[in-house]
Amino acid sequence: MKRSLMAWIGLMLLANGAQAETSLASPPSEVAAALRAAKVPVAALSLAVVPLASPQDGLYFNAEIPANPASVMKLVTTQVALEKLGPAYQWTTELYGDGPVVDGVLHGNLYLKGAGDPKLTFERVWVLLRDLRAAGIERVSGDLVLDRNALRLPPPNEFDDDEHDLARAFLVTPDALLAGFKAQRFRVSASQGKTRVVVEPPLAEVGVENAVRVAPSAPCTIGNLRFDGDGQGGPTRVRISGALPEGCSVERYLSYLEAPAYTAALVRSLWRELGGDLGGRTREGAVPSTATRLAANASPDLVGVIRDINKFSNNLMARQLFLSLGAAYRQPGEANDAVSAARVVREWLDENALSWPELSLENGSGLSRRERISARHLAQLLLRAEQGPYSAEFISSLPIVAVDGTMKRRLNGSGIAGAAHVKTGTLKDVRAVAGYVQAQDGRRYAVVGIVNHAAAPAAGPALDALLAWVGDGGWSKLARGGK
């Protein structure tokens, strides 16, 4: 009780603007120097450095400015989901039949009911269908019916990915019945004077024309190949052109089919591999109340899901989670589950006596030009998460500096290698970091740095300098009158 009371007092001090906090006139000198080297104006940076043991002593620079945080916004989605859905929350995908099973034949339709699972992988679909075979079913006489009603999807918004390549896997949009991340792996290799293309999973709706040449002088890089699909979400023929050197093997994940077409194609392909027969057509519809459940497969728990989201900055999983949060607390009259999710986040803020008037949520993943939050309020989020009931689960979901995830190759050999958990954010004009740093003197800090500027792609070293400055005891030195 005493610890909880002190944590609450600390949170309130930070939330209401503590008397001892410092508004910096400029960033730490190491950070400012790195920004100058990157030709990024100092004014483009927002930062917050907050000691976890004394949040009233935080340091801030431009911390009130609403900023685009890119993928750092995933911290909001995952923390609220942990508290509102619970760490053991799971999604269950189910198979139903609406007719009798006689001598291995389902005399009726097979229904595949989605739950909005963020990680319904190729392997788990195979297990689900294997369980159907284990139940004694070999053939389905009726149709394959897709039940996608678990989520109410928002209208699609165009996102300028700066390459105008809608097949890019990171741009895949959510769906209640999304399997295999709606992506295929195209592996292209050059050997013995020939090139070969292997696609996994192989889907009848996606054909391949291999026009890749073997050229000794060509670079061994996926960027040397061009992928052109002629479909618009339906059956597609992909022409792959370019050149690779002998002995080279490269791969790319691409998405050409819409979710219903992809999922149906995957189910039919795997069912055939298992020796099954499904001769009817594919259509969409709701599972009848009289149908019988034949098989089911549960997802990893929420803790495992947010680890994938934050460690590897998985946009699609974050968007699925955001919509699932809305679906779980959906209210009558709300247009879609993104609207519901945004309301749930604001209710969570009210429950924690937090006011973030600048907060703007679109899809909860940060893959947005519209989402906004301030550095101060991201620091508040980090403090609330550290003091919350699932602090260990939340913190362990963040990349460890110089060890794993999106921070694996950053700050190697530095004083904070292995001693900080930091989420990264990247968009065309955004670079951001937010997480926890343990300094060499043992103090722990919530640290946020956001750069919004056309030159932001060059600002990574400046954000690394901020993290290193905190780890080297910069806050303590500043508190003693240093720089």
Short mmCIF file of C-alpha atoms in Angstrom, two decimals:
data_model
loop_
_atom_site.label_atom_id
_atom_site.label_comp_id
_atom_site.label_asym_id
_atom_site.label_seq_id
_atom_site.Cartn_x
_atom_site.Cartn_y
_atom_site.Cartn_z
CA MET A 1 0.00 0.00 0.00
CA LYS A 2 2.82 2.40 0.89
CA ARG A 3 4.63 1.71 -2.38
CA SER A 4 1.40 2.16 -4.36
CA LEU A 5 0.69 5.46 -2.57
CA MET A 6 4.16 6.81 -3.27
CA ALA A 7 3.91 5.73 -6.89
CA TRP A 8 0.59 7.52 -7.21
CA ILE A 9 2.01 10.68 -5.64
CA GLY A 10 4.95 10.56 -8.03
CA LEU A 11 2.63 10.15 -10.98
CA MET A 12 0.49 13.08 -9.88
CA LEU A 13 3.55 15.29 -9.47
CA LEU A 14 4.64 14.51 -13.01
CA ALA A 15 1.13 14.84 -14.40
CA ASN A 16 0.54 18.25 -12.84
CA GLY A 17 3.94 19.76 -13.49
CA ALA A 18 6.23 19.43 -10.47
CA GLN A 19 7.96 22.46 -8.98
CA ALA A 20 11.49 21.06 -9.35
CA GLU A 21 11.31 20.17 -13.04
CA THR A 22 13.68 21.94 -15.43
CA SER A 23 12.84 23.37 -18.82
CA LEU A 24 16.11 23.35 -20.74
CA ALA A 25 17.07 26.28 -22.93
CA SER A 26 18.87 23.86 -25.22
CA PRO A 27 19.48 20.10 -25.40
CA PRO A 28 22.61 18.58 -23.81
CA SER A 29 25.72 19.69 -25.70
CA GLU A 30 26.43 16.21 -27.08
CA VAL A 31 22.93 16.01 -28.50
CA ALA A 32 23.04 19.53 -29.94
CA ALA A 33 26.38 18.77 -31.64
CA ALA A 34 24.95 15.61 -33.23
CA LEU A 35 21.94 17.57 -34.49
CA ARG A 36 24.19 20.19 -36.06
CA ALA A 37 26.25 17.47 -37.74
CA ALA A 38 23.02 16.05 -39.16
CA LYS A 39 21.87 19.52 -40.32
CA VAL A 40 18.77 19.21 -38.14
CA PRO A 41 17.67 22.37 -36.32
CA VAL A 42 17.64 22.07 -32.54
CA ALA A 43 14.03 23.28 -32.51
CA ALA A 44 12.99 20.08 -34.31
CA LEU A 45 13.80 18.04 -31.19
CA SER A 46 11.47 17.36 -28.27
CA LEU A 47 12.85 15.53 -25.24
CA ALA A 48 12.00 14.45 -21.72
CA VAL A 49 14.33 12.83 -19.19
CA VAL A 50 12.54 11.80 -16.00
CA PRO A 51 14.17 10.01 -13.03
CA LEU A 52 11.85 7.19 -12.02
CA ALA A 53 12.66 7.70 -8.33
CA SER A 54 11.88 11.44 -8.43
CA PRO A 55 9.66 12.29 -11.40
CA GLN A 56 9.25 15.85 -10.15
CA ASP A 57 12.90 16.42 -11.18
CA GLY A 58 12.39 15.80 -14.89
CA LEU A 59 14.25 17.65 -17.62
CA TYR A 60 12.30 18.88 -20.62
CA PHE A 61 12.99 20.57 -23.93
CA ASN A 62 10.15 21.46 -26.32
CA ALA A 63 8.27 18.80 -24.40
CA GLU A 64 4.81 20.36 -24.78
CA ILE A 65 4.87 20.44 -28.58
CA PRO A 66 2.48 17.95 -30.24
CA ALA A 67 4.76 15.71 -32.30
CA ASN A 68 4.38 12.79 -34.66
CA PRO A 69 5.97 9.93 -32.70
CA ALA A 70 5.93 7.34 -35.52
CA SER A 71 6.06 3.81 -34.08
CA VAL A 72 6.66 5.05 -30.54
CA MET A 73 2.86 5.44 -30.48
CA LYS A 74 2.75 1.65 -30.12
CA LEU A 75 3.67 2.18 -26.47
CA VAL A 76 0.28 3.81 -25.87
CA THR A 77 -1.60 1.00 -27.57
CA THR A 78 0.26 -1.82 -25.85
CA GLN A 79 0.16 -0.33 -22.35
CA VAL A 80 -3.56 0.47 -22.49
CA ALA A 81 -4.26 -2.99 -23.93
CA LEU A 82 -2.30 -4.65 -21.13
CA GLU A 83 -4.40 -2.91 -18.51
CA LYS A 84 -7.79 -3.08 -20.26
CA LEU A 85 -7.60 -6.55 -21.84
CA GLY A 86 -5.19 -8.18 -19.40
CA PRO A 87 -1.88 -10.00 -20.02
CA ALA A 88 -3.57 -13.39 -20.58
CA TYR A 89 -5.95 -12.16 -23.30
CA GLN A 90 -6.08 -14.40 -26.38
CA TRP A 91 -7.78 -14.56 -29.77
CA THR A 92 -9.39 -17.84 -30.88
CA THR A 93 -9.93 -18.77 -34.52
CA GLU A 94 -12.60 -21.43 -35.05
CA LEU A 95 -13.92 -23.86 -37.64
CA TYR A 96 -17.64 -24.72 -37.73
CA GLY A 97 -19.83 -27.02 -39.79
CA ASP A 98 -23.53 -26.62 -40.50
CA GLY A 99 -24.21 -30.21 -41.53
CA PRO A 100 -23.64 -33.79 -40.34
CA VAL A 101 -20.33 -35.62 -40.72
CA VAL A 102 -20.81 -39.05 -42.28
CA ASP A 103 -17.98 -41.37 -43.34
CA GLY A 104 -15.43 -38.54 -43.30
CA VAL A 105 -17.60 -36.13 -45.28
CA LEU A 106 -18.98 -32.86 -43.88
CA HIS A 107 -22.36 -32.65 -45.62
CA GLY A 108 -22.61 -28.88 -45.42
CA ASN A 109 -20.51 -25.74 -45.33
CA LEU A 110 -17.24 -25.17 -43.50
CA TYR A 111 -17.12 -21.84 -41.64
CA LEU A 112 -13.83 -20.18 -40.71
CA LYS A 113 -14.54 -17.64 -37.97
CA GLY A 114 -11.89 -15.00 -37.27
CA ALA A 115 -11.39 -13.15 -33.99
CA GLY A 116 -8.99 -10.43 -35.15
CA ASP A 117 -5.95 -12.52 -34.20
CA PRO A 118 -2.82 -10.39 -34.76
CA LYS A 119 -0.64 -13.48 -35.23
CA LEU A 120 -2.60 -16.15 -37.09
CA THR A 121 0.47 -17.58 -38.76
CA PHE A 122 0.82 -20.03 -41.63
CA GLU A 123 1.81 -22.73 -39.11
CA ARG A 124 -1.20 -22.15 -36.87
CA VAL A 125 -3.62 -22.35 -39.80
CA TRP A 126 -2.01 -25.69 -40.66
CA VAL A 127 -2.51 -26.92 -37.07
CA LEU A 128 -6.14 -25.79 -37.12
CA LEU A 129 -6.79 -27.75 -40.32
CA ARG A 130 -4.84 -30.75 -39.06
CA ASP A 131 -7.14 -30.80 -36.03
CA LEU A 132 -10.09 -30.81 -38.44
CA ARG A 133 -8.61 -33.85 -40.17
CA ALA A 134 -7.97 -35.47 -36.79
CA ALA A 135 -11.69 -35.04 -36.08
CA GLY A 136 -12.32 -37.45 -38.96
CA ILE A 137 -13.20 -35.01 -41.74
CA GLU A 138 -11.66 -35.59 -45.16
CA ARG A 139 -14.05 -33.83 -47.51
CA VAL A 140 -16.36 -30.83 -47.35
CA SER A 141 -19.33 -30.99 -49.70
CA GLY A 142 -20.35 -27.37 -49.30
CA ASP A 143 -18.69 -23.98 -49.42
CA LEU A 144 -15.84 -22.39 -47.49
CA VAL A 145 -17.50 -19.49 -45.65
CA LEU A 146 -15.41 -16.72 -44.09
CA ASP A 147 -16.82 -15.02 -40.99
CA ARG A 148 -15.05 -11.64 -40.70
CA ASN A 149 -17.51 -10.01 -38.32
CA ALA A 150 -15.35 -9.82 -35.19
CA LEU A 151 -13.94 -6.40 -36.12
CA ARG A 152 -15.61 -3.31 -37.50
CA LEU A 153 -12.94 -1.91 -39.78
CA PRO A 154 -12.47 1.82 -40.35
CA PRO A 155 -12.52 3.17 -43.92
CA PRO A 156 -9.15 2.60 -45.59
CA ASN A 157 -6.82 5.59 -45.45
CA GLU A 158 -4.09 6.06 -47.98
CA PHE A 159 -0.61 6.18 -46.49
CA ASP A 160 2.20 7.64 -48.59
CA ASP A 161 5.00 5.16 -47.98
CA ASP A 162 7.29 7.26 -50.18
CA GLU A 163 7.73 4.36 -52.58
CA HIS A 164 4.12 4.00 -53.77
CA ASP A 165 4.41 0.21 -53.54
CA LEU A 166 1.14 -1.07 -52.09
CA ALA A 167 2.47 -4.63 -52.04
CA ARG A 168 4.93 -3.78 -49.27
CA ALA A 169 4.21 -6.04 -46.29
CA PHE A 170 4.38 -3.22 -43.73
CA LEU A 171 1.38 -1.57 -45.38
CA VAL A 172 -0.95 -4.56 -44.96
CA THR A 173 -4.26 -3.42 -43.47
CA PRO A 174 -6.14 -5.12 -40.61
CA ASP A 175 -8.88 -7.71 -40.92
CA ALA A 176 -10.86 -9.91 -38.54
CA LEU A 177 -9.67 -12.97 -40.47
CA LEU A 178 -6.07 -12.11 -41.32
CA ALA A 179 -3.78 -15.10 -41.85
CA GLY A 180 -0.03 -15.23 -42.42
CA PHE A 181 0.18 -11.42 -42.22
CA LYS A 182 -1.31 -11.60 -45.73
CA ALA A 183 2.24 -11.88 -47.06
CA GLN A 184 4.28 -14.25 -49.18
CA ARG A 185 8.03 -14.73 -49.16
CA PHE A 186 9.62 -14.46 -52.59
CA ARG A 187 13.07 -16.08 -52.50
CA VAL A 188 15.20 -15.53 -55.60
CA SER A 189 18.52 -17.34 -56.11
CA ALA A 190 21.18 -17.63 -58.82
CA SER A 191 23.06 -20.89 -59.26
CA GLN A 192 24.80 -22.70 -62.13
CA GLY A 193 23.94 -19.95 -64.57
CA LYS A 194 20.20 -19.99 -63.82
CA THR A 195 17.86 -18.17 -61.50
CA ARG A 196 15.08 -19.71 -59.45
CA VAL A 197 12.09 -18.23 -57.63
CA VAL A 198 10.44 -19.99 -54.69
CA VAL A 199 7.27 -18.52 -53.14
CA GLU A 200 6.02 -19.44 -49.66
CA PRO A 201 3.26 -20.13 -49.11
CA PRO A 202 2.48 -21.17 -52.68
CA LEU A 203 -0.99 -19.88 -53.57
CA ALA A 204 -2.80 -20.66 -56.80
CA GLU A 205 -4.00 -17.06 -57.04
CA VAL A 206 -0.45 -15.67 -57.28
CA GLY A 207 1.56 -16.71 -60.32
CA VAL A 208 5.20 -15.83 -61.01
CA GLU A 209 7.08 -14.90 -64.16
CA ASN A 210 10.84 -15.18 -63.57
CA ALA A 211 12.74 -12.68 -65.72
CA VAL A 212 15.81 -12.43 -63.47
CA ARG A 213 19.19 -12.78 -65.20
CA VAL A 214 22.54 -14.02 -63.90
CA ALA A 215 25.13 -11.25 -64.21
CA PRO A 216 28.60 -11.49 -62.60
CA SER A 217 28.80 -7.74 -62.00
CA ALA A 218 25.33 -7.40 -60.42
CA PRO A 219 25.10 -6.63 -56.70
CA CYS A 220 23.71 -9.36 -54.44
CA THR A 221 20.85 -7.29 -53.09
CA ILE A 222 17.09 -7.47 -53.17
CA GLY A 223 17.07 -3.84 -54.26
CA ASN A 224 18.47 -4.93 -57.60
CA LEU A 225 15.22 -6.74 -58.43
CA ARG A 226 11.87 -5.38 -59.52
CA PHE A 227 8.53 -6.95 -58.60
CA ASP A 228 5.50 -6.04 -60.72
CA GLY A 229 2.07 -7.49 -59.92
CA ASP A 230 -0.79 -7.05 -62.37
CA GLY A 231 -3.67 -7.65 -59.93
CA GLN A 232 -5.57 -5.35 -57.59
CA GLY A 233 -6.14 -7.53 -54.53
CA GLY A 234 -7.29 -10.56 -56.51
CA PRO A 235 -5.55 -13.17 -58.69
CA THR A 236 -2.17 -11.76 -59.65
CA ARG A 237 0.77 -12.56 -61.86
CA VAL A 238 4.05 -11.18 -60.50
CA ARG A 239 6.86 -10.46 -62.91
CA ILE A 240 10.30 -10.43 -61.26
CA SER A 241 13.09 -8.81 -63.25
CA GLY A 242 16.65 -7.66 -62.69
CA ALA A 243 19.95 -9.45 -62.21
CA LEU A 244 21.86 -11.33 -59.51
CA PRO A 245 25.41 -12.68 -59.40
CA GLU A 246 26.20 -16.41 -59.25
CA GLY A 247 25.67 -17.90 -55.79
CA CYS A 248 23.42 -15.09 -54.57
CA SER A 249 20.13 -15.63 -52.73
CA VAL A 250 17.80 -12.81 -51.67
CA GLU A 251 14.23 -12.59 -50.44
CA ARG A 252 11.35 -10.16 -49.98
CA TYR A 253 7.96 -10.37 -48.29
CA LEU A 254 5.15 -8.95 -50.42
CA SER A 255 1.36 -8.84 -50.22
CA TYR A 256 -0.74 -8.94 -53.38
CA LEU A 257 -4.09 -10.41 -52.27
CA GLU A 258 -6.82 -8.92 -50.11
CA ALA A 259 -7.34 -10.64 -46.77
CA PRO A 260 -10.37 -12.80 -47.73
CA ALA A 261 -8.72 -14.01 -50.94
CA TYR A 262 -5.42 -14.71 -49.21
CA THR A 263 -6.95 -16.56 -46.26
CA ALA A 264 -9.21 -18.66 -48.47
CA ALA A 265 -6.32 -19.52 -50.79
CA LEU A 266 -4.13 -20.48 -47.85
CA VAL A 267 -6.84 -22.70 -46.31
CA ARG A 268 -7.49 -24.47 -49.59
CA SER A 269 -3.77 -24.97 -50.27
CA LEU A 270 -3.05 -26.41 -46.82
CA TRP A 271 -6.21 -28.55 -46.85
CA ARG A 272 -5.07 -30.13 -50.12
CA GLU A 273 -1.61 -30.77 -48.65
CA LEU A 274 -3.32 -32.57 -45.76
CA GLY A 275 -5.15 -34.78 -48.22
CA GLY A 276 -8.50 -33.05 -47.86
CA ASP A 277 -11.01 -32.02 -50.49
CA LEU A 278 -12.99 -28.78 -50.43
CA GLY A 279 -14.92 -28.47 -53.65
CA GLY A 280 -17.41 -25.67 -52.98
CA ARG A 281 -16.96 -21.99 -53.65
CA THR A 282 -15.62 -19.35 -51.24
CA ARG A 283 -17.98 -16.73 -49.84
CA GLU A 284 -18.48 -14.60 -46.75
CA GLY A 285 -21.11 -14.99 -44.07
CA ALA A 286 -21.82 -15.37 -40.36
CA VAL A 287 -21.65 -18.67 -38.53
CA PRO A 288 -25.22 -19.90 -37.93
CA SER A 289 -26.25 -20.33 -34.31
CA THR A 290 -27.01 -23.99 -35.05
CA ALA A 291 -23.54 -24.77 -36.43
CA THR A 292 -21.19 -27.16 -34.62
CA ARG A 293 -17.67 -26.16 -33.64
CA LEU A 294 -15.22 -28.61 -35.19
CA ALA A 295 -11.79 -27.17 -34.28
CA ALA A 296 -10.22 -24.10 -32.71
CA ASN A 297 -6.81 -22.52 -32.28
CA ALA A 298 -5.88 -19.91 -29.67
CA SER A 299 -3.26 -17.23 -30.21
CA PRO A 300 -0.28 -16.51 -27.97
CA ASP A 301 -1.31 -14.43 -24.95
CA LEU A 302 -1.22 -10.64 -25.05
CA VAL A 303 2.20 -10.49 -23.42
CA GLY A 304 3.66 -12.47 -26.30
CA VAL A 305 1.83 -10.33 -28.83
CA ILE A 306 3.04 -7.00 -27.44
CA ARG A 307 6.58 -8.35 -27.41
CA ASP A 308 6.41 -8.83 -31.17
CA ILE A 309 4.76 -5.43 -31.60
CA ASN A 310 7.33 -3.46 -29.64
CA LYS A 311 10.53 -5.45 -30.20
CA PHE A 312 10.11 -5.55 -33.97
CA SER A 313 7.74 -2.59 -34.45
CA ASN A 314 5.11 -4.71 -36.17
CA ASN A 315 2.59 -2.24 -37.59
CA LEU A 316 -0.05 -4.77 -38.61
CA MET A 317 -0.12 -6.48 -35.22
CA ALA A 318 -0.39 -3.10 -33.49
CA ARG A 319 -3.32 -2.11 -35.70
CA GLN A 320 -5.05 -5.45 -35.06
CA LEU A 321 -4.55 -4.96 -31.31
CA PHE A 322 -5.90 -1.40 -31.44
CA LEU A 323 -9.06 -2.58 -33.21
CA SER A 324 -9.41 -5.54 -30.84
CA LEU A 325 -9.26 -3.13 -27.92
CA GLY A 326 -12.08 -1.16 -29.50
CA ALA A 327 -14.11 -4.28 -30.26
CA ALA A 328 -13.84 -5.46 -26.66
CA TYR A 329 -15.33 -2.17 -25.39
CA ARG A 330 -17.51 -1.28 -28.39
CA GLN A 331 -20.52 0.93 -27.69
CA PRO A 332 -23.70 1.33 -29.73
CA GLY A 333 -23.51 4.01 -32.37
CA GLU A 334 -19.72 4.02 -32.78
CA ALA A 335 -18.75 4.02 -36.43
CA ASN A 336 -15.97 1.46 -36.20
CA ASP A 337 -13.58 -0.15 -33.76
CA ALA A 338 -10.84 2.46 -34.29
CA VAL A 339 -13.27 5.06 -32.95
CA SER A 340 -14.05 2.76 -30.03
CA ALA A 341 -10.36 2.17 -29.31
CA ALA A 342 -9.59 5.89 -29.25
CA ARG A 343 -12.38 6.35 -26.73
CA VAL A 344 -11.01 3.52 -24.57
CA VAL A 345 -7.60 5.19 -24.51
CA ARG A 346 -9.12 8.48 -23.40
CA GLU A 347 -11.11 6.69 -20.70
CA TRP A 348 -7.85 5.10 -19.52
CA LEU A 349 -6.32 8.57 -19.30
CA ASP A 350 -9.25 9.76 -17.19
CA GLU A 351 -8.93 6.73 -14.93
CA ASN A 352 -5.30 7.66 -14.31
CA ALA A 353 -5.92 11.41 -13.87
CA LEU A 354 -3.94 12.19 -17.02
CA SER A 355 -4.84 14.93 -19.49
CA TRP A 356 -3.31 14.75 -22.97
CA PRO A 357 -5.34 17.23 -25.03
CA GLU A 358 -2.94 17.04 -27.98
CA LEU A 359 -3.25 13.25 -28.32
CA SER A 360 -4.40 12.22 -31.79
CA LEU A 361 -4.93 8.54 -32.61
CA GLU A 362 -5.66 7.07 -36.02
CA ASN A 363 -4.65 3.41 -35.98
CA GLY A 364 -2.54 3.04 -32.82
CA SER A 365 0.56 1.85 -34.66
CA GLY A 366 2.22 5.16 -35.50
CA LEU A 367 2.03 4.34 -39.22
CA SER A 368 0.22 7.60 -39.70
CA ARG A 369 0.81 11.20 -40.66
CA ARG A 370 -1.97 12.29 -38.27
CA GLU A 371 -1.05 10.77 -34.91
CA ARG A 372 0.33 13.19 -32.33
CA ILE A 373 1.54 13.18 -28.74
CA SER A 374 4.03 15.29 -26.76
CA ALA A 375 7.35 14.15 -25.29
CA ARG A 376 6.10 15.08 -21.82
CA HIS A 377 3.08 12.85 -22.12
CA LEU A 378 5.06 9.92 -23.51
CA ALA A 379 7.23 10.26 -20.40
CA GLN A 380 4.07 10.16 -18.30
CA LEU A 381 3.05 6.98 -20.08
CA LEU A 382 6.43 5.39 -19.34
CA LEU A 383 6.16 6.38 -15.68
CA ARG A 384 2.63 4.99 -15.40
CA ALA A 385 3.68 1.74 -17.07
CA GLU A 386 6.68 1.34 -14.75
CA GLN A 387 4.44 1.81 -11.73
CA GLY A 388 1.56 -0.27 -13.09
CA PRO A 389 0.61 -3.87 -12.33
CA TYR A 390 2.21 -5.21 -15.51
CA SER A 391 5.44 -3.21 -15.50
CA ALA A 392 7.64 -6.28 -16.01
CA GLU A 393 5.60 -7.44 -19.01
CA PHE A 394 5.59 -3.97 -20.58
CA ILE A 395 9.27 -3.19 -20.09
CA SER A 396 10.40 -6.60 -21.30
CA SER A 397 8.49 -6.03 -24.55
CA LEU A 398 10.80 -3.15 -25.51
CA PRO A 399 13.99 -3.65 -27.53
CA ILE A 400 17.15 -3.99 -25.45
CA VAL A 401 19.82 -1.57 -26.61
CA ALA A 402 22.57 -3.33 -28.61
CA VAL A 403 20.92 -6.72 -27.95
CA ASP A 404 17.67 -7.28 -29.87
CA GLY A 405 14.75 -5.91 -31.84
CA THR A 406 15.05 -2.57 -33.60
CA MET A 407 17.86 -1.50 -31.21
CA LYS A 408 20.08 -4.51 -31.92
CA ARG A 409 22.61 -2.60 -34.03
CA ARG A 410 22.54 0.69 -32.14
CA LEU A 411 24.89 1.85 -29.39
CA ASN A 412 26.98 -1.32 -29.48
CA GLY A 413 29.94 -0.94 -27.13
CA SER A 414 28.35 2.02 -25.34
CA GLY A 415 27.84 2.31 -21.61
CA ILE A 416 24.14 1.52 -21.94
CA ALA A 417 24.52 -1.58 -24.14
CA GLY A 418 22.24 -4.13 -22.50
CA ALA A 419 21.17 -1.59 -19.86
CA ALA A 420 18.26 0.14 -21.60
CA HIS A 421 14.90 -0.87 -23.03
CA VAL A 422 14.01 1.54 -25.84
CA LYS A 423 11.25 1.64 -28.48
CA THR A 424 12.14 3.27 -31.77
CA GLY A 425 10.02 5.21 -34.27
CA THR A 426 10.71 5.83 -37.96
CA LEU A 427 8.80 7.62 -40.70
CA LYS A 428 9.96 9.71 -43.63
CA ASP A 429 10.22 12.89 -41.55
CA VAL A 430 10.28 11.39 -38.05
CA ARG A 431 12.84 9.72 -35.81
CA ALA A 432 11.98 8.91 -32.20
CA VAL A 433 13.04 6.90 -29.17
CA ALA A 434 11.23 6.28 -25.90
CA GLY A 435 12.00 3.89 -23.07
CA TYR A 436 13.99 3.23 -19.94
CA VAL A 437 17.70 3.81 -19.36
CA GLN A 438 19.67 2.62 -16.37
CA ALA A 439 22.58 5.00 -15.84
CA GLN A 440 26.02 3.90 -14.70
CA ASP A 441 25.30 5.27 -11.21
CA GLY A 442 22.33 2.89 -10.93
CA ARG A 443 19.59 5.49 -11.38
CA ARG A 444 16.81 4.65 -13.84
CA TYR A 445 15.15 7.14 -16.17
CA ALA A 446 12.25 7.40 -18.55
CA VAL A 447 13.68 8.96 -21.72
CA VAL A 448 11.86 10.36 -24.75
CA GLY A 449 13.36 11.99 -27.82
CA ILE A 450 11.39 12.94 -30.95
CA VAL A 451 12.61 14.70 -34.08
CA ASN A 452 10.07 15.99 -36.60
CA HIS A 453 11.82 17.51 -39.61
CA ALA A 454 12.51 16.81 -43.27
CA ALA A 455 16.09 15.93 -42.26
CA ALA A 456 14.94 13.58 -39.48
CA PRO A 457 16.42 10.46 -41.16
CA ALA A 458 19.86 11.83 -40.27
CA ALA A 459 18.92 12.40 -36.62
CA GLY A 460 19.47 8.84 -35.37
CA PRO A 461 22.96 9.62 -33.95
CA ALA A 462 21.51 12.58 -32.04
CA LEU A 463 18.90 10.38 -30.37
CA ASP A 464 21.60 7.81 -29.61
CA ALA A 465 23.63 10.65 -28.08
CA LEU A 466 20.65 11.50 -25.86
CA LEU A 467 20.38 7.91 -24.62
CA ALA A 468 24.14 7.71 -24.05
CA TRP A 469 24.13 11.05 -22.24
CA VAL A 470 21.51 9.79 -19.81
CA GLY A 471 23.41 6.52 -19.34
CA ASP A 472 26.65 8.39 -18.62
CA GLY A 473 25.00 10.28 -15.77
CA GLY A 474 24.09 13.42 -17.70
CA TRP A 475 21.04 14.12 -15.56
CA SER A 476 23.11 13.95 -12.34
CA LYS A 477 25.80 16.21 -13.77
CA LEU A 478 23.19 18.75 -14.89
CA ALA A 479 21.59 18.65 -11.45
CA ARG A 480 25.01 19.50 -9.96
CA GLY A 481 25.36 22.49 -12.26
CA GLY A 482 27.15 20.79 -15.16
CA LYS A 483 26.10 20.44 -18.80
#
